[in-house]
Amino acid sequence: MDVSTIQERIADMARRYPERGLTSLNRYLTEDWLKAAFGKVRKDAAAGVDGIMAREYEGQMASRLPELVNLAHSGQYFAPPVRRTYIEKPSKSEKRPLGIPTVEDKVLQRAVAMLIEPIYEAEFYDFSYGFRPGRSAHDAITALHHAVMSMGTGWILDVDIRKFFDTLDKGHMQTFVRQRVRDGVLTRLIGKWLNAGVLEDGECRRSEYGTPQGGVISPLLANIYLHEVLDKWFAKDIQPRLKGRCFLIRYADDFVMGFERKEDAERVLEVLPKRFGKYGLEIHAEKTRLVDFRRPRTDGPMKDHKAETFEFLGFTHHWGKTMNRQCYVMRHRTAKGRLKRALCTINRWCSEHRHDPLREQWKALNLKLKGHYGYYSISSNRRQVYAFFEYVRRYWFKWLNRRQRRRDCLDWAGYEDLLKAFPLVKPYCAYKLY
């Protein structure tokens, strides 16, 4: 029986018994299931605390997977600590901690995630988009666009959770999981991952709270946690009590709420910190704000109204006029911080690799351009994407001229001739929102 068939069977059981915890799931945790899980693990990812890369582990799978299955079923599996590293955040003063599990741990985490994901996919709400099969950040932005345009006017509650992955309460997390998963083998493994700890500077640190970002199963656990804390609460307790229309769009721990009436938004803003505090989470007071996003008009009392903007998933969302200038529609442009960070990365790369062969530089730059277009090149963001392309052209010109003597430097006409032989990929619309 293949993976998709088993997952459909589990999903069917979850739909038939929506209030019951499912048992006997570990019987599917076989050697073949782990092989399928390994196929979904990134092969170019960094090594964990054991220093073993995915390609090296692949050559040892025949001997290691049977033992891994036995350890998991018997309860003797030891979850190794994750290796701590840091990545830069848009704010230069902070860095985001990232945990890197071992390859074997990734395989087992992926295998367990593949077993329990169908259960929660049957009950997760449609307004949740982060790290779910068949859903993307673009889908979340599209849903936000349609929700705002259908409402026409309103207030946006832009919410920031302070250090969500570091403050998540493990006790609540395990309670939430056991509501739907009552297989002792799986819940025991999840508990071990939550308490595995972090290896940093040769010292293993364990905390009563949080789960490291970077774990394969962490995004699913985060969705389960916020499904119980936020999504259910919003759908069952908040929406029925409000006077006007409202919506919620969530991508992992990043979410926005929209309200037709200001008084509804203020009521939710008042109770939101209390709700999150009940489960060990904290709303960032400085970064959480109520945005006046009422739609401007070309005439009438809202003619001179200047709506505020807000950021969500790397885009700044704002109102702009249509091509015929007859009315306002919701627009999306690359957030300034994201654009600046992307340009700094390109500039630094061109500096560090300016002595590489020209063809290698050209191929690498085109890959970086395609990656940027793949996310930011959406309808209504044409100007920002073209600005990014133009900056990349100028950065490459600048650093090519700094790898040789002054008398051999390119002028702009010579650079244009070079671009005919090594053309940079021009912007294209990768995703249409409407």
PDB file of C-alpha atoms in Angstrom, residues 154-275:
ATOM      1  CA  GLY A 154     -12.370  48.229   7.001  1.00  0.00           C
ATOM      2  CA  TRP A 155      -9.683  48.004   9.648  1.00  0.00           C
ATOM      3  CA  ILE A 156      -6.718  45.650   9.651  1.00  0.00           C
ATOM      4  CA  LEU A 157      -5.282  44.236  12.857  1.00  0.00           C
ATOM      5  CA  ASP A 158      -1.616  43.548  12.075  1.00  0.00           C
ATOM      6  CA  VAL A 159      -0.414  41.194  14.827  1.00  0.00           C
ATOM      7  CA  ASP A 160       3.084  40.090  15.794  1.00  0.00           C
ATOM      8  CA  ILE A 161       3.680  37.205  18.226  1.00  0.00           C
ATOM      9  CA  ARG A 162       6.854  37.716  20.243  1.00  0.00           C
ATOM     10  CA  LYS A 163       9.295  34.789  19.742  1.00  0.00           C
ATOM     11  CA  PHE A 164       6.554  32.250  19.064  1.00  0.00           C
ATOM     12  CA  PHE A 165       8.779  29.201  18.547  1.00  0.00           C
ATOM     13  CA  ASP A 166      10.837  30.035  21.660  1.00  0.00           C
ATOM     14  CA  THR A 167       7.865  30.553  24.000  1.00  0.00           C
ATOM     15  CA  LEU A 168       5.471  27.827  22.834  1.00  0.00           C
ATOM     16  CA  ASP A 169       4.292  25.901  25.912  1.00  0.00           C
ATOM     17  CA  LYS A 170       5.265  22.233  25.604  1.00  0.00           C
ATOM     18  CA  GLY A 171       2.616  21.068  28.064  1.00  0.00           C
ATOM     19  CA  HIS A 172      -0.187  22.706  26.099  1.00  0.00           C
ATOM     20  CA  MET A 173       1.360  21.414  22.873  1.00  0.00           C
ATOM     21  CA  GLN A 174       1.254  17.803  24.017  1.00  0.00           C
ATOM     22  CA  THR A 175      -2.293  18.245  25.316  1.00  0.00           C
ATOM     23  CA  PHE A 176      -3.418  19.583  21.938  1.00  0.00           C
ATOM     24  CA  VAL A 177      -1.768  16.695  20.077  1.00  0.00           C
ATOM     25  CA  ARG A 178      -3.342  14.037  22.342  1.00  0.00           C
ATOM     26  CA  GLN A 179      -6.819  15.339  21.553  1.00  0.00           C
ATOM     27  CA  ARG A 180      -6.522  13.807  18.078  1.00  0.00           C
ATOM     28  CA  VAL A 181      -3.486  11.489  18.284  1.00  0.00           C
ATOM     29  CA  ARG A 182      -3.593   8.857  21.030  1.00  0.00           C
ATOM     30  CA  ASP A 183      -0.980   6.535  19.647  1.00  0.00           C
ATOM     31  CA  GLY A 184       1.604   6.168  22.425  1.00  0.00           C
ATOM     32  CA  VAL A 185       4.515   5.578  20.040  1.00  0.00           C
ATOM     33  CA  LEU A 186       3.887   8.826  18.153  1.00  0.00           C
ATOM     34  CA  THR A 187       3.094  11.019  21.161  1.00  0.00           C
ATOM     35  CA  ARG A 188       6.201   9.722  22.941  1.00  0.00           C
ATOM     36  CA  LEU A 189       8.360  10.633  19.929  1.00  0.00           C
ATOM     37  CA  ILE A 190       6.834  14.109  19.730  1.00  0.00           C
ATOM     38  CA  GLY A 191       7.528  14.609  23.430  1.00  0.00           C
ATOM     39  CA  LYS A 192      11.162  13.622  22.925  1.00  0.00           C
ATOM     40  CA  TRP A 193      11.579  16.108  20.081  1.00  0.00           C
ATOM     41  CA  LEU A 194      10.051  18.884  22.142  1.00  0.00           C
ATOM     42  CA  ASN A 195      12.568  18.177  24.915  1.00  0.00           C
ATOM     43  CA  ALA A 196      15.614  17.310  22.794  1.00  0.00           C
ATOM     44  CA  GLY A 197      17.447  20.548  23.560  1.00  0.00           C
ATOM     45  CA  VAL A 198      19.894  22.635  21.570  1.00  0.00           C
ATOM     46  CA  LEU A 199      23.662  22.159  21.176  1.00  0.00           C
ATOM     47  CA  GLU A 200      25.475  25.500  21.084  1.00  0.00           C
ATOM     48  CA  ASP A 201      29.170  26.167  21.744  1.00  0.00           C
ATOM     49  CA  GLY A 202      29.618  22.569  22.858  1.00  0.00           C
ATOM     50  CA  GLU A 203      26.923  22.824  25.532  1.00  0.00           C
ATOM     51  CA  CYS A 204      23.495  21.186  25.395  1.00  0.00           C
ATOM     52  CA  ARG A 205      20.763  23.489  26.646  1.00  0.00           C
ATOM     53  CA  ARG A 206      17.195  22.459  27.404  1.00  0.00           C
ATOM     54  CA  SER A 207      14.268  24.751  28.092  1.00  0.00           C
ATOM     55  CA  GLU A 208      10.796  24.268  29.507  1.00  0.00           C
ATOM     56  CA  TYR A 209       9.378  26.225  26.589  1.00  0.00           C
ATOM     57  CA  GLY A 210       9.665  26.358  22.821  1.00  0.00           C
ATOM     58  CA  THR A 211      10.565  24.147  19.913  1.00  0.00           C
ATOM     59  CA  PRO A 212      13.541  24.913  17.661  1.00  0.00           C
ATOM     60  CA  GLN A 213      12.873  26.440  14.256  1.00  0.00           C
ATOM     61  CA  GLY A 214      14.308  24.152  11.595  1.00  0.00           C
ATOM     62  CA  GLY A 215      12.853  20.885  12.861  1.00  0.00           C
ATOM     63  CA  VAL A 216      10.914  19.023  10.172  1.00  0.00           C
ATOM     64  CA  ILE A 217       7.897  18.507  12.399  1.00  0.00           C
ATOM     65  CA  SER A 218       8.012  22.001  13.992  1.00  0.00           C
ATOM     66  CA  PRO A 219       5.825  23.761  11.357  1.00  0.00           C
ATOM     67  CA  LEU A 220       3.077  21.153  11.753  1.00  0.00           C
ATOM     68  CA  LEU A 221       3.223  21.425  15.553  1.00  0.00           C
ATOM     69  CA  ALA A 222       3.058  25.229  15.254  1.00  0.00           C
ATOM     70  CA  ASN A 223      -0.047  24.941  13.089  1.00  0.00           C
ATOM     71  CA  ILE A 224      -1.664  22.575  15.599  1.00  0.00           C
ATOM     72  CA  TYR A 225      -0.887  24.982  18.454  1.00  0.00           C
ATOM     73  CA  LEU A 226      -2.271  28.066  16.718  1.00  0.00           C
ATOM     74  CA  HIS A 227      -5.241  26.105  15.372  1.00  0.00           C
ATOM     75  CA  GLU A 228      -6.309  25.522  18.973  1.00  0.00           C
ATOM     76  CA  VAL A 229      -5.252  28.895  20.399  1.00  0.00           C
ATOM     77  CA  LEU A 230      -6.286  31.228  17.565  1.00  0.00           C
ATOM     78  CA  ASP A 231      -8.204  29.652  14.681  1.00  0.00           C
ATOM     79  CA  LYS A 232     -10.883  27.806  16.680  1.00  0.00           C
ATOM     80  CA  TRP A 233     -11.297  30.753  19.023  1.00  0.00           C
ATOM     81  CA  PHE A 234     -11.747  33.175  16.126  1.00  0.00           C
ATOM     82  CA  ALA A 235     -14.212  30.976  14.226  1.00  0.00           C
ATOM     83  CA  LYS A 236     -16.334  29.815  17.173  1.00  0.00           C
ATOM     84  CA  ASP A 237     -16.118  32.616  19.737  1.00  0.00           C
ATOM     85  CA  ILE A 238     -15.152  35.837  17.967  1.00  0.00           C
ATOM     86  CA  GLN A 239     -16.952  35.870  14.600  1.00  0.00           C
ATOM     87  CA  PRO A 240     -20.450  35.122  15.989  1.00  0.00           C
ATOM     88  CA  ARG A 241     -20.170  38.001  18.495  1.00  0.00           C
ATOM     89  CA  LEU A 242     -19.103  40.779  16.136  1.00  0.00           C
ATOM     90  CA  LYS A 243     -21.491  43.291  14.589  1.00  0.00           C
ATOM     91  CA  GLY A 244     -19.804  43.513  11.187  1.00  0.00           C
ATOM     92  CA  ARG A 245     -17.964  41.237   8.808  1.00  0.00           C
ATOM     93  CA  CYS A 246     -14.461  40.064   9.621  1.00  0.00           C
ATOM     94  CA  PHE A 247     -11.769  37.680   8.380  1.00  0.00           C
ATOM     95  CA  LEU A 248      -8.531  36.034   9.483  1.00  0.00           C
ATOM     96  CA  ILE A 249      -5.612  35.091   7.219  1.00  0.00           C
ATOM     97  CA  ARG A 250      -2.828  33.108   8.902  1.00  0.00           C
ATOM     98  CA  TYR A 251       0.485  31.842   7.553  1.00  0.00           C
ATOM     99  CA  ALA A 252       2.205  29.874  10.348  1.00  0.00           C
ATOM    100  CA  ASP A 253       2.704  32.401  13.193  1.00  0.00           C
ATOM    101  CA  ASP A 254       2.184  35.423  10.925  1.00  0.00           C
ATOM    102  CA  PHE A 255      -1.428  36.593  10.657  1.00  0.00           C
ATOM    103  CA  VAL A 256      -3.712  39.550  10.030  1.00  0.00           C
ATOM    104  CA  MET A 257      -7.354  40.142  10.908  1.00  0.00           C
ATOM    105  CA  GLY A 258      -9.739  42.354   8.963  1.00  0.00           C
ATOM    106  CA  PHE A 259     -12.850  44.060  10.351  1.00  0.00           C
ATOM    107  CA  GLU A 260     -15.654  46.039   8.796  1.00  0.00           C
ATOM    108  CA  ARG A 261     -16.222  48.057  11.977  1.00  0.00           C
ATOM    109  CA  LYS A 262     -13.588  49.786  14.079  1.00  0.00           C
ATOM    110  CA  GLU A 263     -15.304  48.939  17.372  1.00  0.00           C
ATOM    111  CA  ASP A 264     -15.094  45.219  16.535  1.00  0.00           C
ATOM    112  CA  ALA A 265     -11.367  45.534  15.822  1.00  0.00           C
ATOM    113  CA  GLU A 266     -10.782  47.377  19.108  1.00  0.00           C
ATOM    114  CA  ARG A 267     -12.651  44.721  21.079  1.00  0.00           C
ATOM    115  CA  VAL A 268     -10.563  41.926  19.570  1.00  0.00           C
ATOM    116  CA  LEU A 269      -7.341  43.891  20.074  1.00  0.00           C
ATOM    117  CA  GLU A 270      -8.229  44.240  23.748  1.00  0.00           C
ATOM    118  CA  VAL A 271      -8.865  40.523  24.379  1.00  0.00           C
ATOM    119  CA  LEU A 272      -6.186  39.097  22.068  1.00  0.00           C
ATOM    120  CA  PRO A 273      -3.255  39.480  24.539  1.00  0.00           C
ATOM    121  CA  LYS A 274      -5.314  37.802  27.272  1.00  0.00           C
ATOM    122  CA  ARG A 275      -6.169  34.878  25.002  1.00  0.00           C
TER     123      ARG A 275
END
